Tab-separated table of N, CA and C in Angstrom:
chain	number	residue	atom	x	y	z
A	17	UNK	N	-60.842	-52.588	89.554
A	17	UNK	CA	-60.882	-51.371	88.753
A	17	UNK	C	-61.526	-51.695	87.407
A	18	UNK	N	-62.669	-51.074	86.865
A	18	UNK	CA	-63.254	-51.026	85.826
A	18	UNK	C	-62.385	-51.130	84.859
A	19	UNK	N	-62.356	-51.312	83.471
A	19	UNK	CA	-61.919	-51.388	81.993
A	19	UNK	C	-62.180	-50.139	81.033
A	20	UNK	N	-61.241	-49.470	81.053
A	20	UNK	CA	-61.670	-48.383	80.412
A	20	UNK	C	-61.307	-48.431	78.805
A	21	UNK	N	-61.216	-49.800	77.856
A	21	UNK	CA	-61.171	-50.104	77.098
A	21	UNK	C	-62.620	-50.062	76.143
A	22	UNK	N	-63.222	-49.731	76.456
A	22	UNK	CA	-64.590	-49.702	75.594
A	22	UNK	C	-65.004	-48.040	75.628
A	23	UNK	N	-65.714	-47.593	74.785
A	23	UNK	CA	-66.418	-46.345	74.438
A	23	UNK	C	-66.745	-45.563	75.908
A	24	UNK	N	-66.993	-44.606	75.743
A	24	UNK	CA	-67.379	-44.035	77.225
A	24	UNK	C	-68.681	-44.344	77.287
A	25	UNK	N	-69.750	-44.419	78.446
A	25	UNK	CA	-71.028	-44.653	78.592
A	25	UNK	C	-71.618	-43.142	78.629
A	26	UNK	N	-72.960	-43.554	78.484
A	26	UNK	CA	-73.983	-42.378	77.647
A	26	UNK	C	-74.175	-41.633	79.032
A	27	UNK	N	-73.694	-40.320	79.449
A	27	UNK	CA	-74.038	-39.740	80.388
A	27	UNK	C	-75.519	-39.675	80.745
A	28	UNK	N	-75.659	-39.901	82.502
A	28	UNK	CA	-77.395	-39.587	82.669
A	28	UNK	C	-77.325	-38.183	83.153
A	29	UNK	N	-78.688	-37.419	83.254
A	29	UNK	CA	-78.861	-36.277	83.850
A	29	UNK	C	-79.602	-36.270	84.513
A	30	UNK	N	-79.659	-36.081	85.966
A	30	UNK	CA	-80.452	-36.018	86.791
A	30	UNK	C	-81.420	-34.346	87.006
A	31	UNK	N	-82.511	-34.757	87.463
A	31	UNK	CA	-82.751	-32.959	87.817
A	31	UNK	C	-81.723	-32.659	88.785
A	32	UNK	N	-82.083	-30.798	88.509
A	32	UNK	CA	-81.286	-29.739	89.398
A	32	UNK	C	-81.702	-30.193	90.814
A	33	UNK	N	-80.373	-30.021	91.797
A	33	UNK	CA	-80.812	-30.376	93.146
A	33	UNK	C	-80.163	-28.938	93.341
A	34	UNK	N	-80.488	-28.734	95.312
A	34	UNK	CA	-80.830	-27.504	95.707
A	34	UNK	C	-79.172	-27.052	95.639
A	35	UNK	N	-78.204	-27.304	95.029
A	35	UNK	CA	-76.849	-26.461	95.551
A	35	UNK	C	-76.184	-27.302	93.778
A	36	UNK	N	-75.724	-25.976	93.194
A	36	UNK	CA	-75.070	-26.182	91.989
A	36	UNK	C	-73.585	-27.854	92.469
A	37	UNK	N	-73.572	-28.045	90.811
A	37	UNK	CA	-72.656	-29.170	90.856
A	37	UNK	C	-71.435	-28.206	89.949
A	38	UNK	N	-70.107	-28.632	90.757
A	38	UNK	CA	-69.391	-28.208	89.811
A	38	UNK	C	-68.268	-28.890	88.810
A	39	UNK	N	-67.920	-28.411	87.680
A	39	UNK	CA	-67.625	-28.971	86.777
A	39	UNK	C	-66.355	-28.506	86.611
A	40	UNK	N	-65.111	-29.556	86.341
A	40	UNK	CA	-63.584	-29.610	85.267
A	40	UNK	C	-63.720	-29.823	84.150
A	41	UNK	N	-63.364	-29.535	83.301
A	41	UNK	CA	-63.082	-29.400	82.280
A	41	UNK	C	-61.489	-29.614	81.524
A	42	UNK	N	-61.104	-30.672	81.759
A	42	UNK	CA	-59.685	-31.313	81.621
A	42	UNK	C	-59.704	-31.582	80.092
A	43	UNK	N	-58.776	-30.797	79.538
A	43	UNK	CA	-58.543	-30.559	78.098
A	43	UNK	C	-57.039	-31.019	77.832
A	44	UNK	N	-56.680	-31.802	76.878
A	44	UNK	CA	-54.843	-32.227	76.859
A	44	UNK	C	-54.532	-32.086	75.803
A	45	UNK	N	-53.991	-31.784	75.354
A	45	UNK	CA	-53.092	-31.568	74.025
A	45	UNK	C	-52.730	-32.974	73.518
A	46	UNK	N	-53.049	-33.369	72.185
A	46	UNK	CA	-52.453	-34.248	71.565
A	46	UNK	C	-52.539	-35.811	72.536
A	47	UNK	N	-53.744	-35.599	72.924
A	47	UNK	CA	-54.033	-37.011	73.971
A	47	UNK	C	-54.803	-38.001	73.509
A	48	UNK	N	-54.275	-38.695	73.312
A	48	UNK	CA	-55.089	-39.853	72.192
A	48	UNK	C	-55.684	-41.311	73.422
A	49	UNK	N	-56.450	-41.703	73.476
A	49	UNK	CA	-57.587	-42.485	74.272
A	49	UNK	C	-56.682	-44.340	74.031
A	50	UNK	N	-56.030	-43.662	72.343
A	50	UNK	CA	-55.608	-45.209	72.568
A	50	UNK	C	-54.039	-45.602	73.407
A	51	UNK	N	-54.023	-44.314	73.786
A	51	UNK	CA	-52.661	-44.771	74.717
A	51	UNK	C	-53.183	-44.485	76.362
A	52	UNK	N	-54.323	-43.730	76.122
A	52	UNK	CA	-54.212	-43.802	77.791
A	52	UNK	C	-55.343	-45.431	78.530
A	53	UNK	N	-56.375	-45.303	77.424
A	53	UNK	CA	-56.881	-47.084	77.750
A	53	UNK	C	-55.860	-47.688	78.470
A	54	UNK	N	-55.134	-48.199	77.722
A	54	UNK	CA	-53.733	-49.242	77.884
A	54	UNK	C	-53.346	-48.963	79.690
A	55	UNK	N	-52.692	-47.534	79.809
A	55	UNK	CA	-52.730	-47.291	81.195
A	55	UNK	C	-53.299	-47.005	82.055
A	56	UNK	N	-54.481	-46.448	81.574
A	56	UNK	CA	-55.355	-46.747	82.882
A	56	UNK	C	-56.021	-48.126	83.615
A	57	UNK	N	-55.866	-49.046	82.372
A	57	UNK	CA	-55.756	-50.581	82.567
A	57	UNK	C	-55.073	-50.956	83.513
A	58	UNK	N	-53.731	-51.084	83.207
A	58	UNK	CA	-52.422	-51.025	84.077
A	58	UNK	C	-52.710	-50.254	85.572
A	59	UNK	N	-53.396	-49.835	85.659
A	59	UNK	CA	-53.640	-48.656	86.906
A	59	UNK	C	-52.268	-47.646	87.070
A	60	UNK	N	-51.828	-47.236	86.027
A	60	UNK	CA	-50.603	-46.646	85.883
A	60	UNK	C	-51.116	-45.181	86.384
A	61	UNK	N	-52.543	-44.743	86.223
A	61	UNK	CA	-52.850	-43.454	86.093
A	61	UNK	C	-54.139	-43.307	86.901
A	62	UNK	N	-53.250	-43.084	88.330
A	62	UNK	CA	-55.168	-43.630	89.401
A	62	UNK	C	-55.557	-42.403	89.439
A	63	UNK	N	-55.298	-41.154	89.118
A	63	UNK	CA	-55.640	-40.202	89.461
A	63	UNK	C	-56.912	-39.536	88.556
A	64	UNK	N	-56.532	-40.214	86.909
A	64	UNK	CA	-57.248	-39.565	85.715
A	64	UNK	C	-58.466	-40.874	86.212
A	65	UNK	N	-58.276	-42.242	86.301
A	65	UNK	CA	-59.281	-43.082	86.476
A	65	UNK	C	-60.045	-42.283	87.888
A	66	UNK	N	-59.678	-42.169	88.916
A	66	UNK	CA	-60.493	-41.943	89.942
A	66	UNK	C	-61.823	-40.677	89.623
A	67	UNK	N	-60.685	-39.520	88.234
A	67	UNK	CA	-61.924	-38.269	87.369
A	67	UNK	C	-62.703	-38.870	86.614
A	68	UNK	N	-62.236	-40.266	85.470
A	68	UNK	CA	-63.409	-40.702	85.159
A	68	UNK	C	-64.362	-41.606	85.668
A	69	UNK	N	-64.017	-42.499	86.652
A	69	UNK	CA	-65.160	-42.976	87.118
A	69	UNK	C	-66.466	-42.230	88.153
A	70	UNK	N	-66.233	-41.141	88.258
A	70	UNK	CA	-67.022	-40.195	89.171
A	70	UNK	C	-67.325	-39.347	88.021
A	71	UNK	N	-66.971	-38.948	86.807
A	71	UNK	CA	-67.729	-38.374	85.891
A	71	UNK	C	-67.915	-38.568	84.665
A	72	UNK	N	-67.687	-38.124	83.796
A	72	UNK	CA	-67.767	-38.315	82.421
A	72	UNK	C	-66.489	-38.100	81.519
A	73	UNK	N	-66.664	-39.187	80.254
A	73	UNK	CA	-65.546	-38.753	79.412
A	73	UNK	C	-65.702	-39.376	78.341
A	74	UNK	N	-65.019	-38.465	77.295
A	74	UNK	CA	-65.206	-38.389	75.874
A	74	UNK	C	-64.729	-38.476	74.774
A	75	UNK	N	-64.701	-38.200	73.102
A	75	UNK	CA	-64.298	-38.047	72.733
A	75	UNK	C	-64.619	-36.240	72.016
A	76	UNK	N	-63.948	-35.535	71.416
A	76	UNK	CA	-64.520	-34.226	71.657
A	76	UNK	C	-64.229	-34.072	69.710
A	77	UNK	N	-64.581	-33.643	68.892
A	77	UNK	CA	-64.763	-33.350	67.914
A	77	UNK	C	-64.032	-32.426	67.837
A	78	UNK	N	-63.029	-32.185	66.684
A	78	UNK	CA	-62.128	-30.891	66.868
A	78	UNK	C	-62.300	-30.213	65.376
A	79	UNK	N	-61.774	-29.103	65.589
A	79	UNK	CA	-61.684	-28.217	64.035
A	79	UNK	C	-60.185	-28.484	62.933
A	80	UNK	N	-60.280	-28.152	61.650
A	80	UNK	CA	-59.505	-28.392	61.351
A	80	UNK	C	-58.846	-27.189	60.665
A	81	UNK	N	-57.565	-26.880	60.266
A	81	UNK	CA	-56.471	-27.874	60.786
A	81	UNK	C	-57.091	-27.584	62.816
A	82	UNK	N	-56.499	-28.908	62.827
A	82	UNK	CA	-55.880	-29.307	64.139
A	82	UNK	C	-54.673	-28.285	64.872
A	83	UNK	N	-54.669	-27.306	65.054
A	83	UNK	CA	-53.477	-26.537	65.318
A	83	UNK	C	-53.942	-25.855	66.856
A	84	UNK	N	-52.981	-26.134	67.863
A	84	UNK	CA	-53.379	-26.044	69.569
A	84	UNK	C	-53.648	-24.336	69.479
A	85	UNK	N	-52.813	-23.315	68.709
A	85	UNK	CA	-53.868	-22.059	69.319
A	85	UNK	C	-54.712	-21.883	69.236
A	86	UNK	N	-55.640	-22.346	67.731
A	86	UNK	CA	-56.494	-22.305	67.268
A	86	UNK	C	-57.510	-22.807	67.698
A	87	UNK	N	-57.305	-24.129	68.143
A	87	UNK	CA	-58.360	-25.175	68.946
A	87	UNK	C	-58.276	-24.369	70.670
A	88	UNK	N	-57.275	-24.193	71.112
A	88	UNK	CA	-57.011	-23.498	72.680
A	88	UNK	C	-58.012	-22.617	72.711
A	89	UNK	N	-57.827	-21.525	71.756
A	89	UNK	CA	-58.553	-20.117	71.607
A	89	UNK	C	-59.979	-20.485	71.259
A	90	UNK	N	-60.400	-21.376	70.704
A	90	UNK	CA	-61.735	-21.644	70.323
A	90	UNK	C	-62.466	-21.830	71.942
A	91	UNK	N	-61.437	-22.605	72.339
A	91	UNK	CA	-62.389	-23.259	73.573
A	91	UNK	C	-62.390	-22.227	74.746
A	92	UNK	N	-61.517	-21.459	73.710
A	92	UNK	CA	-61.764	-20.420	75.425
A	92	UNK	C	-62.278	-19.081	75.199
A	93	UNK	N	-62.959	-19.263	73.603
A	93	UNK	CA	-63.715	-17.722	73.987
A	93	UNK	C	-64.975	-18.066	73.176
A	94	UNK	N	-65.475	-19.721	72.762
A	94	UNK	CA	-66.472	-20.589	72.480
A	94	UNK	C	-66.766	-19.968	71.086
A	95	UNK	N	-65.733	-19.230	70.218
A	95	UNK	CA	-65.611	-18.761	68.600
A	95	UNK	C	-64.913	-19.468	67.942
A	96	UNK	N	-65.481	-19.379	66.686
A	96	UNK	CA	-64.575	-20.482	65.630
A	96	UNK	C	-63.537	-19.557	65.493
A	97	UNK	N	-62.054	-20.054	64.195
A	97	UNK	CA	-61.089	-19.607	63.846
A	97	UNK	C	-61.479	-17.765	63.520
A	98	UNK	N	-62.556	-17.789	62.555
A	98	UNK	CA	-62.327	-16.775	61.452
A	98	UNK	C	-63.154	-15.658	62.172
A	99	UNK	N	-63.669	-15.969	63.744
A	99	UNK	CA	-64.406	-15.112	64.540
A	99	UNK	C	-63.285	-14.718	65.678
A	100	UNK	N	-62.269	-15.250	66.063
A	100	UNK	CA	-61.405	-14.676	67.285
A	100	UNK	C	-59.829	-14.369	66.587
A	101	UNK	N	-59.623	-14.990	64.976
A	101	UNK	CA	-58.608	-14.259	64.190
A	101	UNK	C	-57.337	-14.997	64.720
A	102	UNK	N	-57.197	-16.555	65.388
A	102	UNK	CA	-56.268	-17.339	65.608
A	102	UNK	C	-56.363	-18.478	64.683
A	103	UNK	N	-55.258	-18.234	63.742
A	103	UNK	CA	-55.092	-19.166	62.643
A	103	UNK	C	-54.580	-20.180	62.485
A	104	UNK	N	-53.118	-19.816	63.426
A	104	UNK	CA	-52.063	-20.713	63.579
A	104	UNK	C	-50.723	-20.415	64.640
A	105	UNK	N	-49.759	-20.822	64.202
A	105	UNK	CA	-49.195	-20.458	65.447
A	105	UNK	C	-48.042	-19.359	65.307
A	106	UNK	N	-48.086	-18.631	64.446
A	106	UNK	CA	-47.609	-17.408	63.758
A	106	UNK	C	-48.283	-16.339	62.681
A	107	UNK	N	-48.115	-15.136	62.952
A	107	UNK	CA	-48.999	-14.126	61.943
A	107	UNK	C	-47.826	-13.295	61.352
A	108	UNK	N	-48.306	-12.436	60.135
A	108	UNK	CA	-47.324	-11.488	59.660
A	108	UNK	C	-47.225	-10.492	60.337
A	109	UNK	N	-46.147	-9.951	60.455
A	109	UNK	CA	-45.872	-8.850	61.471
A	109	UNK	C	-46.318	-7.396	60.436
A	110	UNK	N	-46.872	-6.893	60.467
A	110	UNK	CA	-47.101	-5.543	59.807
A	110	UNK	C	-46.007	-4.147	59.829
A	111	UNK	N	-45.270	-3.866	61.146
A	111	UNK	CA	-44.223	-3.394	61.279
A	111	UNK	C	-42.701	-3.709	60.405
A	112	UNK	N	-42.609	-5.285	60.987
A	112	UNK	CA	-40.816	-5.436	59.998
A	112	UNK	C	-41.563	-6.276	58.913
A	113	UNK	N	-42.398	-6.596	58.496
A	113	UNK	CA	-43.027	-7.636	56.961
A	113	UNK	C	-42.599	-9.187	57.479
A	114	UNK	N	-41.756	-9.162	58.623
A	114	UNK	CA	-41.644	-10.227	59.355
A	114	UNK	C	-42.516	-11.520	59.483
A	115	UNK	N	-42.149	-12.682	60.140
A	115	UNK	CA	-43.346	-13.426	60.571
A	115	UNK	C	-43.305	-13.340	62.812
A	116	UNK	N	-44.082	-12.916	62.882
A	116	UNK	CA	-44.295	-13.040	64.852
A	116	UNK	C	-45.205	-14.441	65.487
A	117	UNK	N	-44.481	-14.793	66.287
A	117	UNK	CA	-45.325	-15.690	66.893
A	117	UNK	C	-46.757	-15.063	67.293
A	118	UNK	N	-47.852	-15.678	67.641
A	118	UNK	CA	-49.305	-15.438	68.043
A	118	UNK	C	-49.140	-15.142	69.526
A	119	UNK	N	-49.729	-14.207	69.725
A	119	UNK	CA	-49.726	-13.822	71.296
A	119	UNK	C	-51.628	-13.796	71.167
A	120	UNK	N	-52.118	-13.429	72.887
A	120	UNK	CA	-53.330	-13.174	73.223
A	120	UNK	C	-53.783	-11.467	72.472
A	121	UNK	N	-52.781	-10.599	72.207
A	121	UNK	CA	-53.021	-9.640	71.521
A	121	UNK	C	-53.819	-9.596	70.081
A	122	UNK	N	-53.128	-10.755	69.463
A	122	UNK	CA	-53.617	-11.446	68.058
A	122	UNK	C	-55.332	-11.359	67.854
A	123	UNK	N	-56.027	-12.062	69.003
A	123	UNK	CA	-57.414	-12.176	69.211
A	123	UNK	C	-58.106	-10.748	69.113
A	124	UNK	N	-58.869	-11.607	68.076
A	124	UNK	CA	-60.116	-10.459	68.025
A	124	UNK	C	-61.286	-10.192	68.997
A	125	UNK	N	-61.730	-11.335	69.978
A	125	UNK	CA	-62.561	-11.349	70.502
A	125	UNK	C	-62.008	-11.468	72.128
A	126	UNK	N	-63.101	-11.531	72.914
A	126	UNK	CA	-62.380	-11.483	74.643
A	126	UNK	C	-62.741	-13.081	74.579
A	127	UNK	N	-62.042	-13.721	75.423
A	127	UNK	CA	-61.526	-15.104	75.938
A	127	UNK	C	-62.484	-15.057	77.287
């Protein structure tokens, strides 16, 4: 089993062949590279090694703050914060002057 202790390698691109390729997109919350190295070393985790050695993997540049609706919602309607109106993980309620958790209602834009 390969070493997944070093940087990821520089993806190649081949031309389009006659039948689309399809793509995952495996996104984790709060997943840091320097704990999963270690186990995928270990072969603790054959399942994530068996996704990266058949494709690609990264490190992904995030927005800040760092806050999962905000980053979630970005990636899923490809708008920054101040374009889909997810700030954080609570808004003021306009009804009781309250504070409400963030629902999909919150969004300004379609996902």
């Amino acid at each position: 089993m390969p070493s997944f202790a070093s940087p990821a390698p520089t993806p190649s691109f081949e031309s389009p062949s006659s039948s689309p390729r399809k793509v995952l997109l495996v996104g984790w919350d709060a997943a840091d590279w320097k704990v999963i190295h270690p186990l995928l070393d270990a072969g603790k985790m054959p399942h994530l090694a068996r996704f990266i050695e058949q494709g690609v993997m990264g490190n992904i540049a995030t927005l800040q703050p760092a806050l999962s609706p905000t980053l979630w919602t970005s990636i899923a309607t490809g708008k920054r914060p101040y374009k889909h109106g997810i700030l954080g993980f609570s808004e003021p309620d306009p009804v009781t002057g309250g504070i409400r958790p963030i629902t999909n209602l919150s969004r300004k834009t379609k996902a």
